[in-house]
Amino acid sequence: MTDGLPDSLIPYDEIVQEALRAVVGRVLGSVADAGGLPGEHHFYITFKTQAPGVDIPKRLIERFPDEMTIVMQNRYWDLIVDDERFSIGLSFNQVPSKLVIPYSAITAFQDPAVSFELRFQAQDGADDALGDHDEAENDGPTAVPIEDGSNVVAVDFKRKK
């Protein structure tokens, strides 16, 4: 008899991660359909800049070689959302930029207006844990996230080897 649980042959962690990333897509899709963010909602979206499918200007990759956080609040344009990725226009140091970000590259999604947060494992061989990264630098007012722990969903599954 063994004390531990057997390894699962069903990849539950991957299924949950994929489903939670779909939440981000659904939220962004509703914002795109509505033509803007409702009320005081705004988003911090953190993603791996070197992940497959990420298309951002070279100057941003040079500045953020691993991970970057963008703020989606007042100044954005051309939000296009599909099942695999989203694209958005943002300004960085008053230089307009188009970013294409697959959901699989996202490591965190926050809506500080309602203390909602999702965290994801990096996919496609990236680090398992979220590391330190620079603050969001796209132009626009900076909001301070509320960190009282309410409405926070953190998913951090570790694979058995």
Short mmCIF file of C-alpha atoms in Angstrom, two decimals:
data_model
loop_
_atom_site.label_atom_id
_atom_site.label_comp_id
_atom_site.label_asym_id
_atom_site.label_seq_id
_atom_site.Cartn_x
_atom_site.Cartn_y
_atom_site.Cartn_z
CA MET A 1 0.00 0.00 0.00
CA THR A 2 1.27 3.46 -0.83
CA ASP A 3 0.56 6.57 1.16
CA GLY A 4 0.62 8.96 -1.80
CA LEU A 5 -1.93 9.44 -4.51
CA PRO A 6 -1.15 7.98 -7.92
CA ASP A 7 -0.16 10.34 -10.74
CA SER A 8 -3.16 11.36 -12.79
CA LEU A 9 -3.39 10.23 -16.37
CA ILE A 10 -5.74 13.15 -17.00
CA PRO A 11 -3.98 16.53 -17.29
CA TYR A 12 -6.29 18.37 -14.89
CA ASP A 13 -3.88 21.23 -14.30
CA GLU A 14 -3.61 21.99 -18.02
CA ILE A 15 -7.38 21.78 -18.48
CA VAL A 16 -7.99 24.22 -15.61
CA GLN A 17 -5.31 26.62 -16.83
CA GLU A 18 -6.83 26.63 -20.32
CA ALA A 19 -10.33 27.22 -18.93
CA LEU A 20 -9.17 30.13 -16.77
CA ARG A 21 -7.33 31.69 -19.71
CA ALA A 22 -10.64 31.48 -21.59
CA VAL A 23 -12.10 33.70 -18.84
CA VAL A 24 -9.63 36.41 -19.88
CA GLY A 25 -10.70 36.03 -23.50
CA ARG A 26 -14.36 36.21 -22.61
CA VAL A 27 -13.86 39.34 -20.49
CA LEU A 28 -11.83 41.05 -23.20
CA GLY A 29 -14.39 39.99 -25.81
CA SER A 30 -17.22 41.58 -23.83
CA VAL A 31 -15.19 44.80 -23.52
CA ALA A 32 -14.53 44.79 -27.27
CA ASP A 33 -18.23 44.16 -28.03
CA ALA A 34 -19.31 46.96 -25.68
CA GLY A 35 -16.79 49.38 -27.14
CA GLY A 36 -15.09 50.09 -23.82
CA LEU A 37 -14.61 49.20 -20.20
CA PRO A 38 -17.69 49.49 -17.97
CA GLY A 39 -17.63 51.72 -14.89
CA GLU A 40 -14.33 51.80 -13.03
CA HIS A 41 -13.09 48.46 -14.39
CA HIS A 42 -9.52 48.38 -15.70
CA PHE A 43 -7.06 45.57 -16.25
CA TYR A 44 -3.44 44.73 -15.56
CA ILE A 45 -2.34 41.99 -17.95
CA THR A 46 1.06 40.37 -17.42
CA PHE A 47 2.54 38.20 -20.16
CA LYS A 48 5.76 36.55 -21.27
CA THR A 49 7.27 38.73 -23.99
CA GLN A 50 9.21 35.85 -25.60
CA ALA A 51 6.29 33.38 -25.66
CA PRO A 52 5.30 31.88 -29.01
CA GLY A 53 2.81 34.06 -30.86
CA VAL A 54 3.58 37.28 -28.96
CA ASP A 55 4.04 40.14 -31.42
CA ILE A 56 5.18 43.38 -29.82
CA PRO A 57 7.60 46.09 -30.97
CA LYS A 58 11.28 45.23 -30.70
CA ARG A 59 11.95 48.18 -28.37
CA LEU A 60 9.51 46.68 -25.85
CA ILE A 61 11.15 43.25 -26.04
CA GLU A 62 14.53 44.89 -25.46
CA ARG A 63 13.18 46.74 -22.44
CA PHE A 64 11.17 43.75 -21.11
CA PRO A 65 13.06 40.64 -22.25
CA ASP A 66 11.07 38.22 -20.06
CA GLU A 67 7.77 39.57 -18.77
CA MET A 68 5.73 42.74 -19.15
CA THR A 69 2.57 44.16 -17.60
CA ILE A 70 0.23 46.39 -19.58
CA VAL A 71 -2.58 48.53 -18.22
CA MET A 72 -5.86 48.58 -20.09
CA GLN A 73 -7.80 51.55 -18.80
CA ASN A 74 -8.40 54.84 -20.58
CA ARG A 75 -6.02 54.98 -23.51
CA TYR A 76 -6.25 51.97 -25.78
CA TRP A 77 -7.64 51.35 -29.24
CA ASP A 78 -8.29 48.64 -31.83
CA LEU A 79 -9.03 45.88 -29.31
CA ILE A 80 -9.53 42.71 -31.35
CA VAL A 81 -10.29 39.45 -29.54
CA ASP A 82 -10.45 35.90 -30.87
CA ASP A 83 -10.31 32.40 -29.37
CA GLU A 84 -6.50 32.22 -29.18
CA ARG A 85 -5.25 35.79 -28.70
CA PHE A 86 -6.05 39.47 -28.51
CA SER A 87 -4.50 42.52 -30.08
CA ILE A 88 -4.59 46.04 -28.72
CA GLY A 89 -3.18 49.45 -29.46
CA LEU A 90 -1.39 51.14 -26.56
CA SER A 91 0.95 54.07 -26.18
CA PHE A 92 4.40 53.69 -24.55
CA ASN A 93 6.20 56.97 -23.86
CA GLN A 94 3.71 58.54 -26.25
CA VAL A 95 4.69 56.17 -29.08
CA PRO A 96 1.66 54.23 -30.42
CA SER A 97 2.19 50.47 -30.53
CA LYS A 98 0.21 47.42 -31.55
CA LEU A 99 0.54 44.33 -29.37
CA VAL A 100 -0.65 40.81 -30.17
CA ILE A 101 -0.80 38.56 -27.12
CA PRO A 102 -1.91 34.92 -27.12
CA TYR A 103 -3.76 33.84 -23.98
CA SER A 104 -1.13 31.12 -23.49
CA ALA A 105 1.48 33.86 -22.86
CA ILE A 106 -0.51 35.49 -20.05
CA THR A 107 0.76 34.88 -16.52
CA ALA A 108 -1.57 37.22 -14.61
CA PHE A 109 -4.82 39.13 -15.12
CA GLN A 110 -6.10 41.67 -12.58
CA ASP A 111 -9.10 43.96 -12.32
CA PRO A 112 -8.19 46.13 -9.31
CA ALA A 113 -11.57 47.89 -9.39
CA VAL A 114 -13.18 44.75 -7.98
CA SER A 115 -10.15 42.99 -6.45
CA PHE A 116 -10.24 40.20 -9.03
CA GLU A 117 -7.07 38.36 -10.00
CA LEU A 118 -6.09 35.26 -11.94
CA ARG A 119 -2.55 33.88 -12.04
CA PHE A 120 -1.33 31.25 -14.45
CA GLN A 121 1.63 28.98 -14.90
CA ALA A 122 3.76 30.04 -17.84
CA GLN A 123 3.30 27.70 -20.78
CA ASP A 124 5.62 26.39 -23.49
CA GLY A 125 8.72 25.80 -21.40
CA ALA A 126 8.72 29.10 -19.56
CA ASP A 127 9.45 29.33 -15.85
CA ASP A 128 6.93 27.68 -13.54
CA ALA A 129 6.75 30.60 -11.14
CA LEU A 130 6.01 34.25 -11.67
CA GLY A 131 9.13 36.30 -11.25
CA ASP A 132 9.72 39.94 -10.54
CA HIS A 133 8.96 42.24 -13.43
CA ASP A 134 8.89 45.94 -14.12
CA GLU A 135 5.73 47.90 -13.54
CA ALA A 136 3.41 48.67 -16.45
CA GLU A 137 4.69 51.59 -18.45
CA ASN A 138 2.09 52.21 -21.10
CA ASP A 139 0.76 55.75 -20.91
CA GLY A 140 -2.25 56.46 -18.76
CA PRO A 141 -3.15 56.90 -15.14
CA THR A 142 -1.80 54.32 -12.76
CA ALA A 143 -4.29 52.70 -10.44
CA VAL A 144 -3.29 51.04 -7.20
CA PRO A 145 -4.63 47.49 -6.96
CA ILE A 146 -6.60 46.58 -3.87
CA GLU A 147 -4.88 43.63 -2.25
CA ASP A 148 -7.21 42.53 0.48
CA GLY A 149 -7.43 38.99 -0.87
CA SER A 150 -11.08 39.10 -1.89
CA ASN A 151 -12.08 37.64 -5.25
CA VAL A 152 -8.56 36.36 -5.91
CA VAL A 153 -8.16 33.08 -7.74
CA ALA A 154 -4.62 31.73 -7.83
CA VAL A 155 -3.94 28.55 -9.71
CA ASP A 156 -0.46 27.11 -9.32
CA PHE A 157 -0.37 23.43 -10.10
CA LYS A 158 2.97 21.68 -9.90
CA ARG A 159 3.66 18.66 -12.03
CA LYS A 160 4.95 15.51 -10.41
CA LYS A 161 8.06 14.22 -12.10
#
